[in-house]
Short mmCIF file of N, CA, C and O and ligand atoms in Angstrom, two decimals:
data_model
loop_
_atom_site.label_atom_id
_atom_site.label_comp_id
_atom_site.label_asym_id
_atom_site.label_seq_id
_atom_site.Cartn_x
_atom_site.Cartn_y
_atom_site.Cartn_z
N MET A 1 12.69 -17.02 -62.02
CA MET A 1 13.36 -17.09 -61.43
C MET A 1 13.48 -17.52 -60.25
O MET A 1 12.37 -17.01 -59.51
N CYS A 2 13.70 -18.88 -59.82
CA CYS A 2 13.31 -18.59 -58.59
C CYS A 2 15.13 -19.38 -57.88
O CYS A 2 15.72 -18.55 -58.09
N LYS A 3 14.26 -19.34 -56.64
CA LYS A 3 15.49 -18.84 -55.25
C LYS A 3 15.39 -20.03 -54.59
O LYS A 3 15.16 -20.36 -53.68
N MET A 4 16.78 -20.22 -54.44
CA MET A 4 16.89 -21.61 -53.22
C MET A 4 17.42 -20.43 -52.09
O MET A 4 18.16 -19.99 -51.66
N SER A 5 17.21 -20.74 -50.66
CA SER A 5 17.30 -20.03 -49.22
C SER A 5 16.64 -21.09 -48.40
O SER A 5 15.73 -22.20 -48.56
N ASN A 6 18.02 -21.07 -47.33
CA ASN A 6 18.29 -21.39 -45.70
C ASN A 6 16.63 -21.09 -45.62
O ASN A 6 17.95 -19.68 -45.04
N ILE A 7 15.29 -21.60 -44.93
CA ILE A 7 14.70 -20.86 -43.82
C ILE A 7 15.14 -20.15 -42.91
O ILE A 7 14.49 -19.99 -42.16
N MET A 8 15.56 -21.64 -42.26
CA MET A 8 15.64 -21.62 -40.58
C MET A 8 16.93 -20.26 -40.55
O MET A 8 16.86 -19.25 -38.92
N GLU A 9 17.30 -19.80 -41.88
CA GLU A 9 18.55 -18.23 -41.39
C GLU A 9 16.62 -17.29 -40.64
O GLU A 9 17.64 -16.37 -40.02
N GLN A 10 15.89 -17.48 -42.26
CA GLN A 10 14.39 -16.09 -41.48
C GLN A 10 14.27 -16.51 -40.10
O GLN A 10 14.26 -15.76 -39.53
N MET A 11 14.54 -18.51 -40.15
CA MET A 11 13.48 -18.09 -39.06
C MET A 11 14.42 -17.96 -37.27
O MET A 11 13.88 -16.74 -36.51
N VAL A 12 16.01 -18.48 -37.31
CA VAL A 12 16.28 -17.52 -36.29
C VAL A 12 16.40 -15.85 -36.58
O VAL A 12 16.41 -15.39 -35.08
N PHE A 13 16.52 -14.99 -37.92
CA PHE A 13 15.84 -13.79 -37.22
C PHE A 13 15.06 -13.49 -36.23
O PHE A 13 14.69 -12.71 -35.69
N ASN A 14 14.39 -14.66 -37.24
CA ASN A 14 12.76 -13.93 -36.50
C ASN A 14 13.35 -13.87 -35.36
O ASN A 14 12.27 -13.03 -34.18
N THR A 15 13.54 -14.98 -34.51
CA THR A 15 13.23 -15.16 -32.86
C THR A 15 14.56 -14.43 -32.62
O THR A 15 13.75 -14.16 -31.01
N ILE A 16 15.61 -13.75 -32.91
CA ILE A 16 16.28 -12.58 -32.46
C ILE A 16 15.35 -12.25 -32.11
O ILE A 16 15.58 -11.15 -31.19
N ASP A 17 14.84 -12.22 -33.91
CA ASP A 17 13.65 -10.70 -32.86
C ASP A 17 13.15 -9.99 -32.00
O ASP A 17 12.48 -9.10 -31.34
N ASP A 18 12.49 -11.43 -31.94
CA ASP A 18 11.42 -11.73 -30.59
C ASP A 18 11.70 -11.83 -29.86
O ASP A 18 11.34 -11.08 -28.60
N LEU A 19 13.33 -12.30 -29.54
CA LEU A 19 13.42 -12.03 -27.78
C LEU A 19 13.56 -10.99 -27.67
O LEU A 19 13.94 -10.94 -26.33
N ALA A 20 14.42 -10.44 -28.39
CA ALA A 20 14.46 -8.36 -28.44
C ALA A 20 14.49 -7.33 -27.17
O ALA A 20 14.64 -7.27 -26.26
N LYS A 21 12.76 -8.10 -28.11
CA LYS A 21 12.35 -7.55 -27.29
C LYS A 21 11.51 -8.16 -25.63
O LYS A 21 10.79 -6.50 -24.55
N ASP A 22 11.89 -9.15 -25.18
CA ASP A 22 11.55 -8.87 -23.61
C ASP A 22 12.87 -9.99 -23.09
O ASP A 22 13.02 -9.21 -22.04
N TYR A 23 14.57 -9.27 -23.37
CA TYR A 23 15.64 -9.67 -23.28
C TYR A 23 16.36 -8.99 -23.02
O TYR A 23 16.26 -8.80 -24.49
N GLU A 24 17.64 -8.24 -22.06
CA GLU A 24 18.42 -7.54 -21.92
C GLU A 24 19.41 -8.33 -23.07
O GLU A 24 19.88 -9.31 -22.53
N PHE A 25 19.68 -7.63 -24.28
CA PHE A 25 21.00 -7.90 -25.19
C PHE A 25 21.33 -7.47 -25.75
O PHE A 25 20.28 -6.41 -26.77
N CYS A 26 22.72 -7.08 -27.01
CA CYS A 26 22.79 -6.40 -27.52
C CYS A 26 22.18 -7.11 -28.39
O CYS A 26 22.30 -7.87 -28.71
N SER A 27 21.61 -6.14 -29.83
CA SER A 27 21.31 -6.17 -31.20
C SER A 27 21.79 -5.76 -32.01
O SER A 27 20.95 -5.55 -32.74
N CYS A 28 22.80 -4.81 -32.30
CA CYS A 28 23.96 -5.24 -32.93
C CYS A 28 23.63 -5.14 -34.32
O CYS A 28 23.71 -6.37 -33.90
N PRO A 29 24.13 -4.94 -34.77
CA PRO A 29 24.73 -5.38 -36.70
C PRO A 29 25.79 -6.69 -36.05
O PRO A 29 24.80 -7.90 -36.24
N GLN A 30 26.18 -6.25 -35.44
CA GLN A 30 27.39 -7.58 -35.72
C GLN A 30 27.24 -8.80 -34.33
O GLN A 30 26.84 -9.67 -34.64
N CYS A 31 26.52 -8.33 -33.29
CA CYS A 31 25.82 -9.24 -32.38
C CYS A 31 25.13 -10.10 -33.03
O CYS A 31 24.61 -11.24 -32.95
N ARG A 32 24.29 -9.24 -33.98
CA ARG A 32 22.87 -10.08 -34.32
C ARG A 32 23.21 -11.98 -35.42
O ARG A 32 23.02 -12.41 -35.38
N MET A 33 23.97 -10.73 -35.94
CA MET A 33 25.09 -11.57 -37.03
C MET A 33 25.44 -12.75 -35.78
O MET A 33 25.78 -14.05 -36.44
N ASP A 34 26.45 -12.48 -34.80
CA ASP A 34 27.03 -13.58 -33.84
C ASP A 34 26.15 -14.67 -33.43
O ASP A 34 26.48 -15.47 -33.80
N ILE A 35 25.24 -13.79 -33.11
CA ILE A 35 23.71 -14.68 -32.93
C ILE A 35 24.22 -15.69 -33.26
O ILE A 35 23.30 -17.44 -33.37
N ALA A 36 23.26 -15.61 -35.04
CA ALA A 36 23.01 -15.47 -35.95
C ALA A 36 23.73 -17.07 -36.43
O ALA A 36 22.92 -18.29 -35.83
N ALA A 37 24.25 -16.81 -36.26
CA ALA A 37 25.61 -17.61 -37.00
C ALA A 37 25.90 -18.29 -36.24
O ALA A 37 25.41 -20.20 -36.12
N LEU A 38 26.63 -18.62 -34.03
CA LEU A 38 25.77 -19.08 -33.89
C LEU A 38 25.05 -19.92 -33.50
O LEU A 38 25.13 -21.52 -33.11
N ALA A 39 23.52 -20.03 -33.67
CA ALA A 39 22.50 -20.49 -33.55
C ALA A 39 22.53 -21.36 -34.58
O ALA A 39 21.82 -23.20 -34.38
N LEU A 40 22.70 -21.26 -35.67
CA LEU A 40 22.01 -21.84 -37.18
C LEU A 40 23.39 -23.12 -37.07
O LEU A 40 23.30 -24.08 -37.35
N ASN A 41 24.81 -22.21 -35.99
CA ASN A 41 24.89 -23.86 -36.70
C ASN A 41 24.89 -25.23 -35.88
O ASN A 41 25.39 -25.95 -36.12
N ARG A 42 23.78 -25.07 -34.31
CA ARG A 42 23.47 -26.00 -33.70
C ARG A 42 22.46 -26.57 -34.54
O ARG A 42 21.71 -27.49 -33.85
N LEU A 43 21.70 -25.84 -35.38
CA LEU A 43 20.34 -26.23 -36.29
C LEU A 43 20.39 -26.95 -37.28
O LEU A 43 21.61 -26.40 -37.55
N PRO A 44 20.05 -27.99 -37.40
CA PRO A 44 19.81 -27.88 -38.99
C PRO A 44 18.97 -27.25 -40.01
O PRO A 44 18.17 -26.57 -40.39
N HIS A 45 19.52 -27.69 -41.02
CA HIS A 45 19.69 -26.10 -42.69
C HIS A 45 18.16 -26.67 -43.12
O HIS A 45 17.24 -27.81 -42.64
N HIS A 46 17.12 -25.89 -44.00
CA HIS A 46 16.21 -27.24 -44.18
C HIS A 46 15.84 -25.63 -45.48
O HIS A 46 15.01 -24.61 -45.29
N TYR A 47 16.36 -26.11 -46.60
CA TYR A 47 16.16 -25.11 -48.04
C TYR A 47 15.20 -25.15 -48.90
O TYR A 47 14.65 -26.09 -48.03
N VAL A 48 14.85 -24.30 -49.42
CA VAL A 48 13.70 -24.39 -49.36
C VAL A 48 13.52 -23.88 -51.44
O VAL A 48 14.24 -22.67 -51.52
N VAL A 49 12.40 -23.68 -52.11
CA VAL A 49 13.10 -23.32 -52.99
C VAL A 49 11.72 -22.15 -53.30
O VAL A 49 10.49 -22.84 -53.31
N THR A 50 11.93 -21.14 -54.32
CA THR A 50 10.62 -20.55 -53.83
C THR A 50 10.63 -19.44 -55.77
O THR A 50 12.16 -19.33 -55.56
N SER A 51 9.57 -18.71 -56.10
CA SER A 51 9.82 -17.95 -57.06
C SER A 51 10.17 -16.77 -56.29
O SER A 51 9.40 -16.27 -54.99
N ARG A 52 10.84 -15.90 -57.41
CA ARG A 52 10.80 -14.48 -57.70
C ARG A 52 9.40 -13.89 -56.13
O ARG A 52 7.91 -13.14 -57.12
N GLY A 53 10.65 -12.73 -55.64
CA GLY A 53 9.02 -12.21 -54.98
C GLY A 53 8.16 -13.34 -53.56
O GLY A 53 7.73 -12.54 -52.63
N GLU A 54 8.59 -14.83 -53.95
CA GLU A 54 7.47 -15.84 -53.20
C GLU A 54 8.19 -15.42 -51.98
O GLU A 54 9.27 -15.83 -51.85
N THR A 55 7.34 -15.70 -50.94
CA THR A 55 8.31 -16.06 -50.00
C THR A 55 7.24 -17.27 -48.70
O THR A 55 6.38 -16.90 -49.05
N TYR A 56 8.23 -17.58 -47.92
CA TYR A 56 7.51 -18.83 -47.42
C TYR A 56 7.36 -18.54 -46.60
O TYR A 56 7.37 -17.59 -45.58
N SER A 57 5.80 -19.12 -46.83
CA SER A 57 4.64 -18.97 -45.28
C SER A 57 4.94 -18.66 -44.24
O SER A 57 5.60 -19.65 -43.30
N ARG A 58 4.70 -17.90 -43.54
CA ARG A 58 4.22 -18.37 -42.26
C ARG A 58 3.96 -19.21 -41.16
O ARG A 58 4.44 -19.36 -40.64
N ALA A 59 3.21 -20.38 -41.65
CA ALA A 59 2.53 -21.39 -40.98
C ALA A 59 3.30 -22.19 -41.44
O ALA A 59 2.97 -22.86 -40.69
N ASN A 60 3.90 -22.76 -42.44
CA ASN A 60 4.90 -23.38 -42.56
C ASN A 60 6.04 -23.21 -41.38
O ASN A 60 7.15 -23.65 -41.21
N MET A 61 6.75 -22.00 -41.66
CA MET A 61 6.72 -21.37 -40.83
C MET A 61 7.47 -22.03 -39.03
O MET A 61 8.37 -22.71 -38.59
N LEU A 62 6.41 -22.11 -38.48
CA LEU A 62 5.48 -22.05 -37.91
C LEU A 62 5.52 -23.29 -38.08
O LEU A 62 6.27 -24.09 -36.52
N GLU A 63 5.43 -24.52 -38.48
CA GLU A 63 5.46 -25.87 -38.31
C GLU A 63 6.69 -25.89 -38.32
O GLU A 63 6.60 -27.10 -37.34
N LEU A 64 7.18 -26.05 -38.70
CA LEU A 64 8.52 -26.38 -38.49
C LEU A 64 9.32 -26.16 -37.13
O LEU A 64 10.27 -26.54 -37.26
N GLN A 65 8.75 -24.62 -36.67
CA GLN A 65 9.44 -23.80 -35.34
C GLN A 65 9.17 -25.28 -34.55
O GLN A 65 9.77 -25.19 -33.02
N ASN A 66 7.98 -26.23 -34.92
CA ASN A 66 7.72 -27.14 -34.19
C ASN A 66 8.37 -27.79 -33.37
O ASN A 66 8.49 -29.21 -32.57
N ASP A 67 8.89 -28.48 -34.46
CA ASP A 67 10.02 -29.72 -35.03
C ASP A 67 10.97 -29.07 -33.55
O ASP A 67 11.43 -30.58 -34.05
N VAL A 68 12.10 -28.16 -34.23
CA VAL A 68 13.32 -27.77 -34.10
C VAL A 68 13.61 -26.82 -33.04
O VAL A 68 12.38 -25.89 -32.98
N ASP A 69 13.69 -27.02 -31.69
CA ASP A 69 13.51 -25.96 -30.61
C ASP A 69 15.04 -24.77 -31.38
O ASP A 69 15.25 -24.93 -31.13
N ILE A 70 14.56 -24.18 -32.03
CA ILE A 70 14.56 -22.57 -32.75
C ILE A 70 15.46 -21.81 -31.42
O ILE A 70 16.39 -21.25 -31.03
N VAL A 71 14.34 -21.59 -30.10
CA VAL A 71 14.36 -20.59 -29.51
C VAL A 71 15.77 -21.37 -28.16
O VAL A 71 16.14 -20.58 -28.28
N SER A 72 15.81 -22.42 -28.14
CA SER A 72 17.12 -22.74 -27.02
C SER A 72 18.06 -22.85 -27.49
O SER A 72 19.12 -22.13 -26.79
N ALA A 73 18.66 -22.74 -28.83
CA ALA A 73 19.25 -22.27 -29.99
C ALA A 73 19.67 -21.13 -30.26
O ALA A 73 20.52 -20.98 -29.13
N VAL A 74 18.80 -19.55 -30.17
CA VAL A 74 19.03 -18.66 -30.08
C VAL A 74 19.92 -18.20 -28.73
O VAL A 74 20.58 -17.90 -28.89
N PHE A 75 18.41 -18.56 -28.06
CA PHE A 75 19.33 -18.79 -26.22
C PHE A 75 20.59 -18.53 -25.66
O PHE A 75 21.29 -18.19 -25.15
N ALA A 76 21.28 -20.12 -26.20
CA ALA A 76 22.61 -20.33 -25.94
C ALA A 76 23.84 -19.34 -26.74
O ALA A 76 23.94 -19.32 -26.17
N ALA A 77 22.94 -19.65 -28.12
CA ALA A 77 24.08 -18.47 -28.84
C ALA A 77 24.19 -16.80 -28.22
O ALA A 77 25.65 -16.25 -27.69
N ILE A 78 22.66 -16.65 -27.24
CA ILE A 78 22.48 -15.02 -27.02
C ILE A 78 23.45 -14.60 -25.54
O ILE A 78 24.30 -13.75 -25.18
N LYS A 79 23.91 -16.48 -25.57
CA LYS A 79 24.41 -16.65 -23.33
C LYS A 79 26.09 -16.24 -24.22
O LYS A 79 26.93 -15.41 -23.39
N ILE A 80 26.66 -17.04 -25.44
CA ILE A 80 27.67 -16.76 -25.59
C ILE A 80 28.52 -15.64 -26.16
O ILE A 80 29.07 -14.98 -25.99
N VAL A 81 27.65 -14.30 -26.81
CA VAL A 81 27.69 -13.72 -27.71
C VAL A 81 27.99 -12.88 -26.45
O VAL A 81 28.81 -11.85 -26.07
N ARG A 82 26.33 -12.68 -25.21
CA ARG A 82 26.54 -11.80 -24.79
C ARG A 82 27.91 -11.79 -23.15
O ARG A 82 28.68 -10.68 -23.13
N ASP A 83 27.97 -12.55 -23.05
CA ASP A 83 29.83 -12.95 -22.43
C ASP A 83 30.85 -12.21 -23.21
O ASP A 83 31.34 -12.13 -22.46
N LYS A 84 30.84 -12.53 -24.05
CA LYS A 84 31.77 -12.09 -24.96
C LYS A 84 31.75 -11.44 -26.98
O LYS A 84 31.71 -11.80 -26.96
N PRO A 85 30.96 -9.90 -26.27
CA PRO A 85 30.77 -9.50 -27.25
C PRO A 85 31.64 -8.71 -28.17
O PRO A 85 32.35 -8.96 -27.41
N ARG A 86 31.78 -9.12 -29.48
CA ARG A 86 33.05 -8.75 -30.51
C ARG A 86 32.41 -7.56 -30.76
O ARG A 86 33.09 -6.46 -31.77
N HIS A 87 31.37 -6.70 -30.75
CA HIS A 87 31.65 -5.26 -31.12
C HIS A 87 32.16 -4.14 -30.35
O HIS A 87 32.56 -4.24 -29.22
N LEU A 88 32.64 -2.94 -31.06
CA LEU A 88 32.97 -2.16 -30.33
C LEU A 88 33.07 -1.64 -29.48
O LEU A 88 32.31 -0.68 -29.71
ZN1 LIG B 1 26.42 -5.22 -30.28
#
């Protein structure tokens, strides 16, 4: 069984987790999802097909990361969510 996924989603979540170590922002499930959705709307999608259980390699992700500025898209999203958080 093959699976198609937008690798950009995983990379955006990885970036949010990395930034959460160094910056103050709420990373509750609601805010994480809001940040990810906003960032993904600014970024190109990048679909890959993997077979069951196989994951896209970190090396390939890093290569892709150099092409698009994921960090700046995530940062812009963090600012928006931080100003207007939707969590309770
Ligand atoms: Zn929150």
